[in-house]
Coordinates of C-alpha atoms in Angstrom, one line a residue:
X26 CA 244.7 -27.7 51.9
X27 CA 246.9 -30.8 51.3
X28 CA 249.0 -30.8 48.1
X29 CA 249.9 -34.0 46.2
X30 CA 253.6 -32.9 46.1
X31 CA 255.9 -30.1 47.2
X32 CA 256.5 -27.1 45.0
X33 CA 259.6 -25.0 44.7
X34 CA 259.1 -21.4 43.7
X35 CA 261.9 -18.9 43.4
X36 CA 261.7 -15.1 43.4
X37 CA 264.4 -13.3 41.4
X38 CA 265.4 -9.8 40.2
X39 CA 267.8 -7.0 40.7
X40 CA 268.3 -5.4 44.1
X41 CA 265.4 -3.0 44.6
X42 CA 262.9 -4.9 42.4
X43 CA 260.4 -5.5 45.2
X44 CA 260.7 -9.3 45.3
X45 CA 261.1 -9.5 49.0
X46 CA 257.9 -7.5 49.6
X47 CA 256.1 -9.8 47.2
X48 CA 257.4 -13.1 48.7
X49 CA 256.0 -12.0 52.1
X50 CA 252.6 -11.1 50.6
X51 CA 252.5 -14.4 48.8
X52 CA 253.5 -16.3 51.9
X53 CA 250.6 -14.7 53.8
X54 CA 248.1 -15.3 51.0
X55 CA 249.0 -19.0 50.8
X56 CA 248.8 -19.5 54.5
X57 CA 245.4 -17.9 54.5
X58 CA 244.4 -20.6 51.9
X59 CA 245.6 -23.3 54.3
X60 CA 248.8 -24.1 52.4
X61 CA 251.9 -25.0 54.3
X62 CA 254.9 -22.9 53.2
X63 CA 258.5 -22.5 53.8
X64 CA 259.8 -18.9 53.4
X65 CA 263.5 -18.9 52.8
X66 CA 266.3 -17.0 51.1
X67 CA 269.8 -17.1 49.7
X68 CA 272.4 -16.5 50.9
X69 CA 272.1 -17.2 54.6
X70 CA 269.2 -19.4 55.7
X71 CA 271.2 -22.2 57.3
X72 CA 273.7 -21.8 60.1
X73 CA 276.6 -22.1 57.7
X74 CA 274.8 -19.8 55.3
X75 CA 274.6 -17.0 57.9
X76 CA 278.4 -16.8 58.1
X77 CA 278.7 -16.9 54.3
X78 CA 276.1 -14.2 53.9
X79 CA 278.0 -11.9 56.3
X80 CA 281.2 -12.3 54.1
X81 CA 279.4 -12.0 50.8
X82 CA 277.5 -8.8 51.6
X83 CA 279.7 -7.0 54.0
X84 CA 283.4 -8.1 53.6
X85 CA 285.2 -4.8 52.9
X86 CA 288.3 -6.2 51.1
X87 CA 288.7 -7.2 47.4
X88 CA 287.0 -10.5 46.5
X89 CA 288.0 -12.5 43.4
X90 CA 285.0 -13.1 41.1
X91 CA 285.5 -16.9 41.3
X92 CA 285.8 -16.8 45.1
X93 CA 282.5 -14.8 45.2
X94 CA 280.8 -17.4 43.0
X95 CA 282.0 -20.3 45.0
X96 CA 280.8 -18.8 48.3
X97 CA 277.3 -18.5 46.9
X98 CA 277.5 -22.0 45.6
X99 CA 278.6 -23.3 49.0
X100 CA 275.7 -21.6 50.6
X101 CA 273.4 -23.1 48.0
X102 CA 274.6 -26.7 48.4
X103 CA 274.0 -26.5 52.2
X104 CA 270.6 -24.8 51.6
X105 CA 269.4 -27.5 49.2
X106 CA 270.6 -30.4 51.3
X107 CA 269.3 -29.4 54.7
X108 CA 266.3 -27.1 54.0
X109 CA 264.8 -27.3 50.5
X110 CA 264.9 -31.1 49.8
X111 CA 263.4 -32.0 53.3
X112 CA 260.6 -29.4 52.8
X113 CA 259.8 -30.8 49.3
X114 CA 259.5 -34.3 50.8
X115 CA 257.1 -32.9 53.4
X116 CA 254.9 -31.5 50.5
X117 CA 255.5 -27.9 51.4
X118 CA 255.4 -24.9 49.1
X119 CA 258.9 -23.4 49.2
X120 CA 259.1 -19.7 48.5
X121 CA 262.8 -18.9 48.0
X122 CA 264.2 -15.4 47.7
X123 CA 267.0 -15.9 45.2
X124 CA 268.5 -19.2 43.8
X125 CA 270.6 -20.3 40.9
X126 CA 269.5 -17.6 38.5
X127 CA 270.9 -14.9 40.8
X128 CA 274.4 -16.4 40.4
X129 CA 274.1 -16.5 36.6
X130 CA 272.7 -12.9 36.5
X131 CA 275.1 -11.4 39.0
X132 CA 278.4 -13.4 38.7
X133 CA 277.8 -14.3 35.0
X134 CA 276.3 -11.3 33.3
X135 CA 277.2 -8.7 35.9
X136 CA 280.8 -9.8 36.6
X137 CA 281.4 -11.3 33.2
X138 CA 282.2 -14.8 34.4
X139 CA 281.5 -17.8 32.0
X140 CA 277.8 -18.6 32.3
X141 CA 278.1 -22.1 31.1
X142 CA 280.6 -22.9 33.8
X143 CA 278.3 -21.3 36.4
X144 CA 275.4 -23.5 35.1
X145 CA 277.7 -26.5 35.5
X146 CA 278.6 -25.6 39.1
X147 CA 275.0 -24.7 40.0
X148 CA 274.0 -28.1 38.9
X149 CA 276.5 -29.7 41.2
X150 CA 275.6 -27.5 44.2
X151 CA 271.8 -28.2 43.7
X152 CA 272.1 -31.9 42.7
X153 CA 270.1 -30.8 39.7
X154 CA 267.2 -29.4 41.6
X155 CA 265.3 -26.8 39.5
X156 CA 262.3 -24.7 40.6
X157 CA 258.8 -25.5 39.5
X158 CA 258.4 -21.7 38.8
X159 CA 260.7 -18.7 38.8
X160 CA 259.3 -15.2 39.0
X161 CA 261.6 -12.5 37.8
X162 CA 260.6 -9.0 39.0
X163 CA 261.7 -6.7 36.3
X164 CA 262.2 -3.0 37.0
X165 CA 264.3 -0.2 35.4
X166 CA 267.8 -0.1 37.0
X167 CA 267.5 3.6 37.9
X168 CA 264.2 2.9 39.7
X169 CA 265.6 -0.1 41.5
X170 CA 268.6 1.8 42.8
X171 CA 266.4 4.6 44.1
X172 CA 264.4 2.0 46.0
X173 CA 267.5 0.5 47.6
X174 CA 268.3 3.8 49.2
X175 CA 271.6 4.9 50.7
X176 CA 272.3 2.0 53.1
X177 CA 273.7 -0.4 50.5
X178 CA 275.6 -3.7 50.9
X179 CA 278.6 -4.7 48.9
X180 CA 276.7 -5.8 45.7
X181 CA 274.1 -3.0 45.9
X182 CA 277.0 -0.5 45.9
X183 CA 278.2 -1.6 42.4
X184 CA 277.8 1.0 39.6
X185 CA 274.8 1.4 37.4
X186 CA 276.5 -0.4 34.5
X187 CA 276.8 -3.5 36.6
X188 CA 273.1 -3.4 37.6
X189 CA 272.0 -2.9 34.0
X190 CA 274.0 -6.0 33.0
X191 CA 272.3 -7.9 35.8
X192 CA 268.9 -6.8 34.7
X193 CA 269.7 -7.8 31.1
X194 CA 270.9 -11.2 32.4
X195 CA 267.6 -11.9 34.0
X196 CA 265.7 -11.0 30.8
X197 CA 268.0 -13.3 28.7
X198 CA 267.4 -16.1 31.2
X199 CA 263.6 -15.6 30.8
X200 CA 263.9 -16.0 27.1
X201 CA 266.1 -19.1 27.4
X202 CA 263.8 -20.9 29.9
X203 CA 260.2 -19.7 29.1
X204 CA 258.8 -23.0 30.5
X205 CA 260.1 -22.1 34.0
X206 CA 260.6 -18.3 34.2
X207 CA 257.8 -15.7 34.2
X208 CA 258.7 -12.0 34.1
X209 CA 256.6 -9.7 36.3
X210 CA 256.5 -6.0 35.5
X211 CA 257.7 -4.6 38.8
X212 CA 257.6 -0.9 37.7
X213 CA 254.0 -0.8 38.9
X214 CA 252.5 -0.4 42.4
X215 CA 252.7 -3.1 45.0
X216 CA 249.1 -4.3 44.7
X217 CA 249.3 -4.5 40.9
X218 CA 252.5 -6.5 41.1
X219 CA 250.9 -8.7 43.8
X220 CA 247.9 -9.4 41.6
X221 CA 250.2 -10.6 38.7
X222 CA 252.3 -12.7 41.2
X223 CA 249.2 -14.4 42.7
X224 CA 247.9 -15.2 39.2
X225 CA 251.2 -16.9 38.2
X226 CA 251.4 -18.9 41.5
X227 CA 247.7 -19.7 41.5
X228 CA 248.0 -21.2 38.0
X229 CA 250.8 -23.5 39.2
X230 CA 249.0 -24.6 42.4
X231 CA 245.5 -24.8 40.8
X232 CA 244.2 -22.1 43.3

């Protein structure tokens, strides 16, 4: 099935929300419907990004909040320039695990950094590129942390208060940008969540 244009769909939510499972299921579903997709993630899906991801998720020394934000932004700028924009020109459907909303939710709401400044910097890093659709997989913070398990990275290891702020950040963003962001109840089983996810993406792509 050939599309008239490329589509950019982002999958968002707190660690343990199940978005990575859903993005893989959606990728398979779209491919079965003969739609060309690009499955990607942030941070870390360019050569430069792989090095930045290692620092962001596993560096074991203190990291200044601003430094953390700029590392994510550097990864994003590289990602948009060399992967996302070319795929859009090729009329692909891009399924991206995390994008600008993650930085606002984690570094803005979670870390307490100025969200307007983050929005400004996000706009520079992405050259103003916004998703056609953003799906936020919302789940109770306690449930999400149980799903993550014991083997946690640097951000997953933050306290419950941090993760609750991140969740609230996503819900605030959904209220602020209802034209772009759809909240999916991820407290349910995988198949139920998948059904809601398919419905939202099917509406966008006229499937």
